């Protein structure tokens, strides 16, 4: 099956170009792919019928939004981020979308970090979620700079 797909791809140079661009983009955006996948996974986990927010710190998050709402927000955010990364890699730059989704993800990681930091004894979440938060700060900055560069090139017709 993979060999058949490769044979078809050889007959379609545009497909090969898209795949090559995706590989290059994936390497450059690896941290965004990982954080998007984690956010999607978190949303799917929160959506499980069991008490997925049974940890005392996570239960505190249900004071702001219901468990179902957290599930939908995280799953949609993660899926949207992965979709924008696919578009960014295969077709055209999506720097504005990447910056916006990283900013929203930053808000989610910040909320989770605050909950873990303020509640109960230390857990791995006290370390993991702030690291995600710091990574998102960097990604918001990087995508915003790229968006500015894209806007400037479009304005001056150099794209």
Short mmCIF file of N, CA, C and O in Angstrom, two decimals, residues 44-135:
data_model
loop_
_atom_site.label_atom_id
_atom_site.label_comp_id
_atom_site.label_asym_id
_atom_site.label_seq_id
_atom_site.Cartn_x
_atom_site.Cartn_y
_atom_site.Cartn_z
N UNK A 44 -9.46 15.10 24.93
CA UNK A 44 -10.08 13.78 24.81
C UNK A 44 -10.15 13.08 26.15
O UNK A 44 -11.14 12.43 26.48
N UNK A 45 -9.10 13.24 26.97
CA UNK A 45 -9.09 12.63 28.30
C UNK A 45 -10.19 13.25 29.17
O UNK A 45 -10.91 12.54 29.87
N UNK A 46 -10.32 14.58 29.13
CA UNK A 46 -11.35 15.24 29.92
C UNK A 46 -12.75 14.81 29.47
O UNK A 46 -13.69 14.87 30.24
N UNK A 47 -12.88 14.40 28.23
CA UNK A 47 -14.17 13.99 27.70
C UNK A 47 -14.55 12.55 28.01
O UNK A 47 -15.66 12.13 27.69
N UNK A 48 -13.65 11.80 28.61
CA UNK A 48 -13.97 10.41 28.95
C UNK A 48 -15.11 10.36 29.96
O UNK A 48 -15.25 11.27 30.79
N UNK A 49 -15.91 9.30 29.91
CA UNK A 49 -17.05 9.24 30.83
C UNK A 49 -16.66 9.11 32.29
O UNK A 49 -17.44 9.41 33.17
N UNK A 50 -15.43 8.69 32.58
CA UNK A 50 -15.02 8.56 33.98
C UNK A 50 -14.69 9.94 34.56
O UNK A 50 -14.73 10.95 33.87
N UNK A 51 -14.33 9.96 35.81
CA UNK A 51 -13.93 11.19 36.47
C UNK A 51 -12.49 11.53 36.08
O UNK A 51 -11.56 11.35 36.87
N UNK A 52 -12.29 12.01 34.87
CA UNK A 52 -10.94 12.30 34.40
C UNK A 52 -10.34 13.51 35.12
O UNK A 52 -9.14 13.69 35.12
N UNK A 53 -11.18 14.33 35.72
CA UNK A 53 -10.69 15.46 36.50
C UNK A 53 -10.77 15.13 37.99
O UNK A 53 -11.02 15.99 38.81
N UNK A 54 -10.53 13.87 38.31
CA UNK A 54 -10.64 13.43 39.69
C UNK A 54 -9.52 13.90 40.59
O UNK A 54 -9.66 13.92 41.80
N UNK A 55 -8.38 14.29 40.01
CA UNK A 55 -7.28 14.83 40.81
C UNK A 55 -7.76 16.10 41.50
O UNK A 55 -8.46 16.92 40.90
N UNK A 56 -7.39 16.28 42.73
CA UNK A 56 -7.89 17.42 43.52
C UNK A 56 -7.63 18.76 42.83
O UNK A 56 -8.50 19.64 42.83
N UNK A 57 -6.45 18.92 42.24
CA UNK A 57 -6.14 20.19 41.57
C UNK A 57 -7.02 20.38 40.35
O UNK A 57 -7.55 21.48 40.12
N UNK A 58 -7.20 19.32 39.56
CA UNK A 58 -8.04 19.44 38.35
C UNK A 58 -9.49 19.71 38.71
O UNK A 58 -10.20 20.39 37.97
N UNK A 59 -9.93 19.17 39.85
CA UNK A 59 -11.31 19.43 40.28
C UNK A 59 -11.54 20.92 40.50
O UNK A 59 -12.65 21.43 40.30
N UNK A 60 -10.49 21.63 40.89
CA UNK A 60 -10.60 23.08 41.09
C UNK A 60 -10.90 23.80 39.78
O UNK A 60 -11.51 24.87 39.77
N UNK A 61 -10.46 23.22 38.66
CA UNK A 61 -10.72 23.84 37.35
C UNK A 61 -12.21 23.85 37.03
O UNK A 61 -12.67 24.69 36.28
N UNK A 62 -12.95 22.91 37.62
CA UNK A 62 -14.39 22.85 37.33
C UNK A 62 -15.16 23.98 38.00
O UNK A 62 -16.35 24.11 37.77
N UNK A 63 -14.47 24.79 38.81
CA UNK A 63 -15.13 25.97 39.37
C UNK A 63 -15.26 27.08 38.34
O UNK A 63 -16.10 27.96 38.47
N UNK A 64 -14.39 27.05 37.31
CA UNK A 64 -14.47 28.07 36.25
C UNK A 64 -15.29 27.57 35.07
O UNK A 64 -16.09 28.32 34.53
N UNK A 65 -15.06 26.33 34.66
CA UNK A 65 -15.81 25.72 33.55
C UNK A 65 -16.14 24.28 33.94
O UNK A 65 -15.42 23.67 34.72
N UNK A 66 -17.18 23.73 33.32
CA UNK A 66 -17.51 22.33 33.61
C UNK A 66 -16.47 21.42 32.95
O UNK A 66 -15.73 21.83 32.04
N UNK A 67 -16.44 20.19 33.40
CA UNK A 67 -15.51 19.22 32.83
C UNK A 67 -15.77 19.04 31.33
O UNK A 67 -14.83 18.95 30.53
N UNK A 68 -17.03 19.02 30.94
CA UNK A 68 -17.38 18.86 29.53
C UNK A 68 -16.90 20.06 28.71
O UNK A 68 -16.42 19.91 27.59
N UNK A 69 -17.00 21.26 29.28
CA UNK A 69 -16.55 22.46 28.58
C UNK A 69 -15.03 22.45 28.43
O UNK A 69 -14.51 22.77 27.35
N UNK A 70 -14.32 22.06 29.48
CA UNK A 70 -12.87 21.93 29.39
C UNK A 70 -12.50 20.93 28.30
O UNK A 70 -11.55 21.14 27.53
N UNK A 71 -13.25 19.82 28.23
CA UNK A 71 -12.98 18.79 27.22
C UNK A 71 -13.13 19.38 25.81
O UNK A 71 -12.25 19.19 24.96
N UNK A 72 -14.21 20.09 25.58
CA UNK A 72 -14.46 20.66 24.25
C UNK A 72 -13.43 21.73 23.92
O UNK A 72 -12.87 21.75 22.81
N UNK A 73 -13.14 22.61 24.87
CA UNK A 73 -12.17 23.69 24.63
C UNK A 73 -10.80 23.10 24.28
O UNK A 73 -10.18 23.49 23.28
N UNK A 74 -10.33 22.16 25.09
CA UNK A 74 -8.99 21.59 24.85
C UNK A 74 -8.94 20.78 23.56
O UNK A 74 -7.97 20.89 22.79
N UNK A 75 -9.97 19.98 23.30
CA UNK A 75 -9.98 19.16 22.08
C UNK A 75 -10.05 20.04 20.83
O UNK A 75 -9.30 19.82 19.87
N UNK A 76 -10.92 21.03 20.84
CA UNK A 76 -11.02 21.93 19.67
C UNK A 76 -9.75 22.74 19.48
O UNK A 76 -9.29 22.94 18.34
N UNK A 77 -9.19 23.21 20.56
CA UNK A 77 -7.96 23.98 20.49
C UNK A 77 -6.81 23.14 19.94
O UNK A 77 -6.08 23.56 19.04
N UNK A 78 -6.67 21.92 20.45
CA UNK A 78 -5.61 21.03 19.96
C UNK A 78 -5.81 20.65 18.51
O UNK A 78 -4.88 20.69 17.70
N UNK A 79 -7.04 20.28 18.14
CA UNK A 79 -7.33 19.90 16.75
C UNK A 79 -7.14 21.08 15.81
O UNK A 79 -6.59 20.93 14.71
N UNK A 80 -7.58 22.27 16.22
CA UNK A 80 -7.40 23.46 15.40
C UNK A 80 -5.93 23.77 15.19
O UNK A 80 -5.50 24.13 14.08
N UNK A 81 -5.18 23.61 16.23
CA UNK A 81 -3.75 23.88 16.13
C UNK A 81 -3.07 22.92 15.16
O UNK A 81 -2.26 23.33 14.34
N UNK A 82 -3.42 21.65 15.23
CA UNK A 82 -2.85 20.67 14.32
C UNK A 82 -3.28 20.95 12.88
O UNK A 82 -2.47 20.84 11.95
N UNK A 83 -4.53 21.35 12.70
CA UNK A 83 -5.02 21.68 11.35
C UNK A 83 -4.28 22.89 10.78
O UNK A 83 -3.88 22.89 9.60
N UNK A 84 -4.07 23.91 11.58
CA UNK A 84 -3.33 25.09 11.13
C UNK A 84 -1.88 24.72 10.80
O UNK A 84 -1.32 25.22 9.82
N UNK A 85 -1.29 23.84 11.57
CA UNK A 85 0.08 23.41 11.28
C UNK A 85 0.16 22.62 9.97
O UNK A 85 1.13 22.75 9.22
N UNK A 86 -0.86 21.83 9.69
CA UNK A 86 -0.90 21.12 8.40
C UNK A 86 -0.99 22.13 7.26
O UNK A 86 -0.24 22.04 6.28
N UNK A 87 -1.90 23.10 7.39
CA UNK A 87 -2.02 24.14 6.36
C UNK A 87 -0.73 24.92 6.22
O UNK A 87 -0.29 25.23 5.11
N UNK A 88 -0.13 25.27 7.35
CA UNK A 88 1.11 26.04 7.35
C UNK A 88 2.22 25.28 6.64
O UNK A 88 3.01 25.87 5.90
N UNK A 89 2.26 23.98 6.84
CA UNK A 89 3.33 23.20 6.25
C UNK A 89 3.12 22.87 4.79
O UNK A 89 4.04 22.91 3.99
N UNK A 90 1.90 22.52 4.43
CA UNK A 90 1.65 22.02 3.08
C UNK A 90 1.29 23.12 2.08
O UNK A 90 1.59 22.99 0.90
N UNK A 91 0.64 24.18 2.52
CA UNK A 91 0.17 25.17 1.57
C UNK A 91 0.81 26.53 1.78
O UNK A 91 1.74 26.89 1.10
N UNK A 92 0.28 27.31 2.69
CA UNK A 92 0.85 28.65 2.87
C UNK A 92 1.00 28.97 4.34
O UNK A 92 0.38 28.35 5.20
N UNK A 93 1.82 29.95 4.62
CA UNK A 93 2.11 30.32 6.00
C UNK A 93 0.83 30.72 6.72
O UNK A 93 0.02 31.46 6.19
N UNK A 94 0.69 30.22 7.92
CA UNK A 94 -0.45 30.52 8.78
C UNK A 94 0.04 31.14 10.08
O UNK A 94 -0.39 30.76 11.16
N UNK A 95 0.95 32.09 9.99
CA UNK A 95 1.58 32.66 11.17
C UNK A 95 0.57 33.32 12.10
O UNK A 95 0.68 33.20 13.32
N UNK A 96 -0.41 34.01 11.55
CA UNK A 96 -1.43 34.67 12.39
C UNK A 96 -2.24 33.63 13.17
O UNK A 96 -2.48 33.80 14.36
N UNK A 97 -2.65 32.57 12.47
CA UNK A 97 -3.41 31.51 13.13
C UNK A 97 -2.59 30.80 14.18
O UNK A 97 -3.07 30.50 15.27
N UNK A 98 -1.31 30.54 13.86
CA UNK A 98 -0.43 29.90 14.83
C UNK A 98 -0.25 30.78 16.06
O UNK A 98 -0.27 30.29 17.20
N UNK A 99 -0.08 32.08 15.86
CA UNK A 99 0.10 33.00 16.99
C UNK A 99 -1.17 33.05 17.85
O UNK A 99 -1.09 32.99 19.08
N UNK A 100 -2.33 33.13 17.21
CA UNK A 100 -3.59 33.21 17.96
C UNK A 100 -3.83 31.93 18.76
O UNK A 100 -4.19 31.99 19.95
N UNK A 101 -3.61 30.78 18.14
CA UNK A 101 -3.83 29.52 18.84
C UNK A 101 -2.82 29.29 19.95
O UNK A 101 -3.14 28.75 21.00
N UNK A 102 -1.58 29.74 19.74
CA UNK A 102 -0.58 29.63 20.82
C UNK A 102 -0.96 30.53 21.99
O UNK A 102 -0.78 30.16 23.16
N UNK A 103 -1.51 31.71 21.69
CA UNK A 103 -1.94 32.63 22.74
C UNK A 103 -3.09 32.03 23.56
O UNK A 103 -3.09 32.09 24.80
N UNK A 104 -4.06 31.44 22.88
CA UNK A 104 -5.18 30.81 23.58
C UNK A 104 -4.69 29.61 24.39
O UNK A 104 -5.11 29.40 25.53
N UNK A 105 -3.78 28.83 23.80
CA UNK A 105 -3.19 27.69 24.53
C UNK A 105 -2.43 28.17 25.76
O UNK A 105 -2.48 27.53 26.81
N UNK A 106 -1.76 29.29 25.62
CA UNK A 106 -1.06 29.88 26.76
C UNK A 106 -2.03 30.16 27.90
O UNK A 106 -1.73 29.87 29.07
N UNK A 107 -3.21 30.65 27.58
CA UNK A 107 -4.22 30.91 28.62
C UNK A 107 -4.65 29.62 29.31
O UNK A 107 -4.81 29.59 30.54
N UNK A 108 -4.82 28.55 28.54
CA UNK A 108 -5.22 27.27 29.13
C UNK A 108 -4.11 26.72 30.03
O UNK A 108 -4.37 26.32 31.17
N UNK A 109 -2.86 26.71 29.52
CA UNK A 109 -1.75 26.21 30.33
C UNK A 109 -1.55 27.06 31.58
O UNK A 109 -1.20 26.54 32.64
N UNK A 110 -1.79 28.37 31.46
CA UNK A 110 -1.67 29.25 32.63
C UNK A 110 -2.71 28.89 33.68
O UNK A 110 -2.40 28.79 34.87
N UNK A 111 -3.95 28.68 33.24
CA UNK A 111 -5.02 28.30 34.17
C UNK A 111 -4.67 27.00 34.89
O UNK A 111 -4.79 26.90 36.11
N UNK A 112 -4.23 26.02 34.13
CA UNK A 112 -3.88 24.72 34.73
C UNK A 112 -2.69 24.87 35.67
O UNK A 112 -2.67 24.30 36.77
N UNK A 113 -1.70 25.66 35.28
CA UNK A 113 -0.51 25.88 36.12
C UNK A 113 -0.89 26.52 37.44
O UNK A 113 -0.40 26.12 38.50
N UNK A 114 -1.74 27.53 37.39
CA UNK A 114 -2.17 28.23 38.62
C UNK A 114 -2.90 27.26 39.54
O UNK A 114 -2.65 27.25 40.75
N UNK A 115 -3.78 26.45 38.97
CA UNK A 115 -4.53 25.49 39.78
C UNK A 115 -3.58 24.52 40.48
O UNK A 115 -3.69 24.27 41.68
N UNK A 116 -2.63 23.97 39.73
CA UNK A 116 -1.69 23.02 40.34
C UNK A 116 -0.79 23.70 41.36
O UNK A 116 -0.49 23.13 42.40
N UNK A 117 -0.36 24.90 41.07
CA UNK A 117 0.55 25.61 41.97
C UNK A 117 -0.13 25.97 43.29
O UNK A 117 0.49 25.93 44.35
N UNK A 118 -1.42 26.32 43.22
CA UNK A 118 -2.13 26.80 44.41
C UNK A 118 -2.81 25.71 45.22
O UNK A 118 -3.34 26.00 46.29
N UNK A 119 -2.82 24.49 44.73
CA UNK A 119 -3.63 23.49 45.42
C UNK A 119 -2.81 22.27 45.79
O UNK A 119 -2.17 21.66 44.94
N UNK A 120 -2.85 21.92 47.04
CA UNK A 120 -2.32 20.65 47.52
C UNK A 120 -0.81 20.52 47.50
O UNK A 120 -0.08 21.47 47.23
N UNK A 121 -0.36 19.33 47.77
CA UNK A 121 1.08 19.06 47.80
C UNK A 121 1.66 19.11 46.38
O UNK A 121 0.93 18.98 45.41
N UNK A 122 2.98 19.30 46.28
CA UNK A 122 3.60 19.35 44.95
C UNK A 122 3.36 18.07 44.15
O UNK A 122 3.36 16.97 44.70
N UNK A 123 3.13 18.26 42.86
CA UNK A 123 2.93 17.13 41.94
C UNK A 123 3.76 17.39 40.69
O UNK A 123 4.25 18.52 40.49
N UNK A 124 3.90 16.40 39.82
CA UNK A 124 4.59 16.66 38.55
C UNK A 124 3.94 17.79 37.74
O UNK A 124 4.61 18.48 36.98
N UNK A 125 2.64 17.98 37.92
CA UNK A 125 1.94 19.07 37.23
C UNK A 125 2.48 20.44 37.58
O UNK A 125 2.41 21.37 36.78
N UNK A 126 3.05 20.57 38.79
CA UNK A 126 3.64 21.85 39.19
C UNK A 126 4.84 22.21 38.34
O UNK A 126 5.24 23.37 38.28
N UNK A 127 5.45 21.23 37.71
CA UNK A 127 6.61 21.46 36.85
C UNK A 127 6.22 21.43 35.38
O UNK A 127 6.61 22.29 34.60
N UNK A 128 5.42 20.44 35.00
CA UNK A 128 5.10 20.21 33.59
C UNK A 128 4.30 21.36 32.99
O UNK A 128 4.66 21.89 31.93
N UNK A 129 3.22 21.76 33.63
CA UNK A 129 2.35 22.77 33.03
C UNK A 129 3.00 24.16 32.93
O UNK A 129 2.82 24.83 31.92
N UNK A 130 3.78 24.59 33.90
CA UNK A 130 4.50 25.87 33.71
C UNK A 130 5.51 25.81 32.55
O UNK A 130 5.73 26.80 31.86
N UNK A 131 6.12 24.64 32.33
CA UNK A 131 7.03 24.51 31.19
C UNK A 131 6.24 24.67 29.88
O UNK A 131 6.69 25.35 28.95
N UNK A 132 5.06 24.06 29.81
CA UNK A 132 4.21 24.25 28.63
C UNK A 132 3.87 25.73 28.46
O UNK A 132 3.85 26.26 27.35
N UNK A 133 3.58 26.39 29.57
CA UNK A 133 3.25 27.81 29.56
C UNK A 133 4.41 28.64 29.00
O UNK A 133 4.22 29.50 28.14
N UNK A 134 5.61 28.38 29.47
CA UNK A 134 6.80 29.11 29.00
C UNK A 134 7.04 28.83 27.52
O UNK A 134 7.35 29.75 26.75
N UNK A 135 6.87 27.58 27.11
CA UNK A 135 7.03 27.24 25.69
C UNK A 135 6.02 28.00 24.84
O UNK A 135 6.37 28.53 23.77
#
